[in-house]
Amino acid sequence: MSTHKEIKKITTNTIQKMKDQGEKVAMITAYDFSFAGIFDKAGVDIILVGDSASNVMAGHETTLPITLDQMIYHASSVVRGVSRSLVLVDLPFGSYQGNSKEALFSTVRIMKETGAHGIKLEGGEEILESVKRILSSGIPVMGHLGLTPQSIYKFGTYSVRAKEEAEAVKLKRDALLLQQAGCFALLLEKIPAQLAKEVSESLSIPTIGIGAGKYCDGQVLVMHDLLGINTEFKPRFLRQYLNLHEQITEAVKRYASDVKTMQFPNDTEQY
Ligand code: KIV
């Protein structure tokens, strides 16, 4: 008899069952091995290797500069730290908008070179052909509607989307098209809570919200925001669970001071 305790891996079927049974989905971003391992063991359902790596890891102002190779580097590090959670990877800007063949090529690279379990990409009807082509290759896809940061230069601001009727109508139609195409879930970013409620109730697949209110079937936050590593970003939707910026600053100040005053290392901390 094996003493090895088998880990129950989260799959897209698990995520669907959670919606069917009214259990909320907890999703968080990660970009490296160490944090991904902590989040996996803490019990999150989905880990997203977001293209927000462009902001929080590389210091760019937008998500546009990050490349497919850089996403693959982050994603393969995350996958090595995870044994239970479902790992999804964002298709970066410029790696799928050209045509569906390019979209599939980028996705296949991610799947082969990282070991991730699926991808996310931004947009509705405009990218539907690519979504279908990726899905027809057996790769799970999460859609992303509402505020889609790769289109920041079209929007001009990061403010709430789909407040106007026309945009809300298009979002509802896109949501349905993505579900019909076969997406296993849909991320809704920064839209009114009532609209997210309507979309969540009308779809059979789960919705994951960020700034989209409490009626979504799950929630996602960027790890740097949730942990308070990044303290300048304070949108209304964010709940900051820690102030790591302050705690890390304090710890590193004490370390530097201990080195300079020769309190570190002491006799028991040497060979
Ligand atoms: O890249 C990202 O972090 C995202 C957020 C919406 C979670 O897509």
CSV table of C-alpha atoms in Angstrom, one decimal, residues 103-254:
chain,number,residue,atom,x,y,z
A,103,ALA,CA,-2.7,32.7,-31.9
A,104,LEU,CA,-2.5,28.9,-32.0
A,105,PHE,CA,1.3,29.0,-32.6
A,106,SER,CA,1.8,31.2,-29.5
A,107,THR,CA,-0.5,29.0,-27.4
A,108,VAL,CA,1.2,25.8,-28.5
A,109,ARG,CA,4.6,27.3,-27.5
A,110,ILE,CA,3.2,28.2,-24.1
A,111,MET,CA,1.7,24.7,-23.5
A,112,LYS,CA,4.8,22.8,-24.7
A,113,GLU,CA,7.4,25.0,-23.1
A,114,THR,CA,5.8,25.7,-19.7
A,115,GLY,CA,3.5,22.8,-18.8
A,116,ALA,CA,0.6,25.2,-18.0
A,117,HIS,CA,-2.9,23.9,-18.2
A,118,GLY,CA,-4.6,26.6,-20.4
A,119,ILE,CA,-4.5,30.2,-21.6
A,120,LYS,CA,-6.4,33.5,-21.2
A,121,LEU,CA,-6.7,36.1,-23.9
A,122,GLU,CA,-8.5,39.5,-24.1
A,123,GLY,CA,-11.4,40.3,-26.4
A,124,GLY,CA,-14.7,39.1,-27.8
A,125,GLU,CA,-16.0,38.8,-31.3
A,126,GLU,CA,-12.8,40.3,-32.8
A,127,ILE,CA,-10.7,37.3,-31.6
A,128,LEU,CA,-13.4,34.6,-31.8
A,129,GLU,CA,-11.8,32.7,-34.7
A,130,SER,CA,-8.5,32.5,-32.7
A,131,VAL,CA,-10.4,31.3,-29.6
A,132,LYS,CA,-12.1,28.5,-31.7
A,133,ARG,CA,-8.8,27.4,-33.3
A,134,ILE,CA,-7.1,27.2,-29.9
A,135,LEU,CA,-10.1,25.3,-28.4
A,136,SER,CA,-10.2,22.9,-31.4
A,137,SER,CA,-6.6,21.9,-30.5
A,138,GLY,CA,-7.8,20.8,-27.1
A,139,ILE,CA,-6.4,23.7,-25.1
A,140,PRO,CA,-8.6,25.3,-22.4
A,141,VAL,CA,-9.3,29.0,-22.9
A,142,MET,CA,-10.5,31.6,-20.4
A,143,GLY,CA,-12.0,34.7,-22.0
A,144,HIS,CA,-11.4,38.3,-20.7
A,145,LEU,CA,-13.9,41.1,-21.2
A,146,GLY,CA,-14.6,44.6,-19.8
A,147,LEU,CA,-11.4,46.5,-19.1
A,148,THR,CA,-8.9,44.7,-21.3
A,149,PRO,CA,-5.5,46.4,-20.4
A,150,GLN,CA,-3.9,45.5,-23.7
A,151,SER,CA,-6.3,48.0,-25.3
A,152,ILE,CA,-5.4,50.8,-22.9
A,153,TYR,CA,-4.4,53.2,-25.8
A,154,LYS,CA,-7.9,52.7,-27.3
A,155,PHE,CA,-9.7,53.3,-24.0
A,156,GLY,CA,-7.4,56.1,-22.8
A,157,THR,CA,-8.0,55.3,-19.1
A,158,TYR,CA,-8.2,52.4,-16.7
A,159,SER,CA,-11.7,53.5,-15.5
A,160,VAL,CA,-14.8,51.3,-15.2
A,161,ARG,CA,-16.0,49.9,-18.6
A,162,ALA,CA,-19.5,49.1,-20.0
A,163,LYS,CA,-21.3,51.8,-18.0
A,164,GLU,CA,-23.0,52.9,-21.2
A,165,GLU,CA,-25.8,50.7,-22.7
A,166,ALA,CA,-24.1,50.1,-26.1
A,167,GLU,CA,-20.9,48.8,-24.5
A,168,ALA,CA,-22.9,46.7,-22.0
A,169,VAL,CA,-24.9,45.1,-24.9
A,170,LYS,CA,-21.7,44.3,-26.7
A,171,LEU,CA,-20.1,42.8,-23.6
A,172,LYS,CA,-23.2,40.5,-23.0
A,173,ARG,CA,-23.1,39.4,-26.7
A,174,ASP,CA,-19.3,38.7,-26.5
A,175,ALA,CA,-19.8,36.7,-23.3
A,176,LEU,CA,-22.3,34.5,-25.0
A,177,LEU,CA,-20.1,34.1,-28.1
A,178,LEU,CA,-17.1,33.1,-26.0
A,179,GLN,CA,-19.3,30.5,-24.1
A,180,GLN,CA,-20.7,29.1,-27.3
A,181,ALA,CA,-17.2,28.8,-28.7
A,182,GLY,CA,-16.3,26.6,-25.8
A,183,CYS,CA,-14.4,28.8,-23.3
A,184,PHE,CA,-14.4,27.2,-19.9
A,185,ALA,CA,-14.6,30.5,-17.9
A,186,LEU,CA,-14.7,34.2,-18.4
A,187,LEU,CA,-12.8,36.9,-16.6
A,188,LEU,CA,-14.7,40.2,-16.1
A,189,GLU,CA,-12.6,43.2,-15.3
A,190,LYS,CA,-13.8,46.5,-13.9
A,191,ILE,CA,-17.4,46.6,-14.9
A,192,PRO,CA,-20.5,47.5,-12.9
A,193,ALA,CA,-21.6,44.8,-10.4
A,194,GLN,CA,-25.1,44.6,-11.8
A,195,LEU,CA,-23.8,43.9,-15.3
A,196,ALA,CA,-21.5,41.2,-14.0
A,197,LYS,CA,-24.4,39.7,-12.1
A,198,GLU,CA,-26.5,39.6,-15.3
A,199,VAL,CA,-23.7,38.0,-17.2
A,200,SER,CA,-22.9,35.5,-14.5
A,201,GLU,CA,-26.5,34.4,-14.2
A,202,SER,CA,-27.0,34.1,-17.9
A,203,LEU,CA,-23.9,32.0,-18.6
A,204,SER,CA,-23.5,28.4,-17.6
A,205,ILE,CA,-19.6,28.8,-17.4
A,206,PRO,CA,-18.1,30.5,-14.4
A,207,THR,CA,-17.2,34.2,-14.4
A,208,ILE,CA,-14.1,35.4,-12.5
A,209,GLY,CA,-14.2,39.1,-11.5
A,210,ILE,CA,-11.7,41.7,-10.7
A,211,GLY,CA,-13.4,45.0,-9.8
A,212,ALA,CA,-16.7,43.4,-11.1
A,213,GLY,CA,-18.4,42.9,-7.7
A,214,LYS,CA,-19.7,40.1,-5.5
A,215,TYR,CA,-22.0,38.3,-8.0
A,216,CYS,CA,-19.2,36.8,-10.1
A,217,ASP,CA,-18.6,33.0,-9.6
A,218,GLY,CA,-15.0,33.7,-8.5
A,219,GLN,CA,-12.5,36.5,-7.8
A,220,VAL,CA,-9.0,37.3,-8.9
A,221,LEU,CA,-6.4,39.8,-7.6
A,222,VAL,CA,-2.8,40.6,-8.6
A,223,MET,CA,-0.6,39.2,-5.9
A,224,HIS,CA,1.4,42.4,-5.5
A,225,ASP,CA,-1.8,44.4,-4.8
A,226,LEU,CA,-3.3,41.8,-2.4
A,227,LEU,CA,-0.1,41.4,-0.4
A,228,GLY,CA,0.7,45.2,-0.4
A,229,ILE,CA,4.0,44.9,-2.2
A,230,ASN,CA,2.7,47.5,-4.5
A,231,THR,CA,1.2,50.3,-2.3
A,232,GLU,CA,0.6,53.1,-4.8
A,233,PHE,CA,-2.2,51.2,-6.6
A,234,LYS,CA,-5.4,51.7,-4.5
A,235,PRO,CA,-8.5,51.2,-6.6
A,236,ARG,CA,-11.8,50.8,-4.7
A,237,PHE,CA,-12.1,47.1,-5.6
A,238,LEU,CA,-8.8,46.2,-4.0
A,239,ARG,CA,-8.7,44.6,-0.6
A,240,GLN,CA,-5.0,44.6,0.7
A,241,TYR,CA,-4.5,41.7,3.0
A,242,LEU,CA,-0.9,42.6,4.1
A,243,ASN,CA,1.4,45.5,3.9
A,244,LEU,CA,4.5,43.6,2.7
A,245,HIS,CA,6.1,46.8,1.4
A,246,GLU,CA,6.3,48.1,5.0
A,247,GLN,CA,7.3,44.7,6.5
A,248,ILE,CA,10.0,44.0,3.9
A,249,THR,CA,11.4,47.6,4.3
A,250,GLU,CA,11.5,47.2,8.1
A,251,ALA,CA,13.2,43.7,7.8
A,252,VAL,CA,15.8,44.9,5.3
A,253,LYS,CA,16.6,48.0,7.3
A,254,ARG,CA,17.2,45.8,10.4
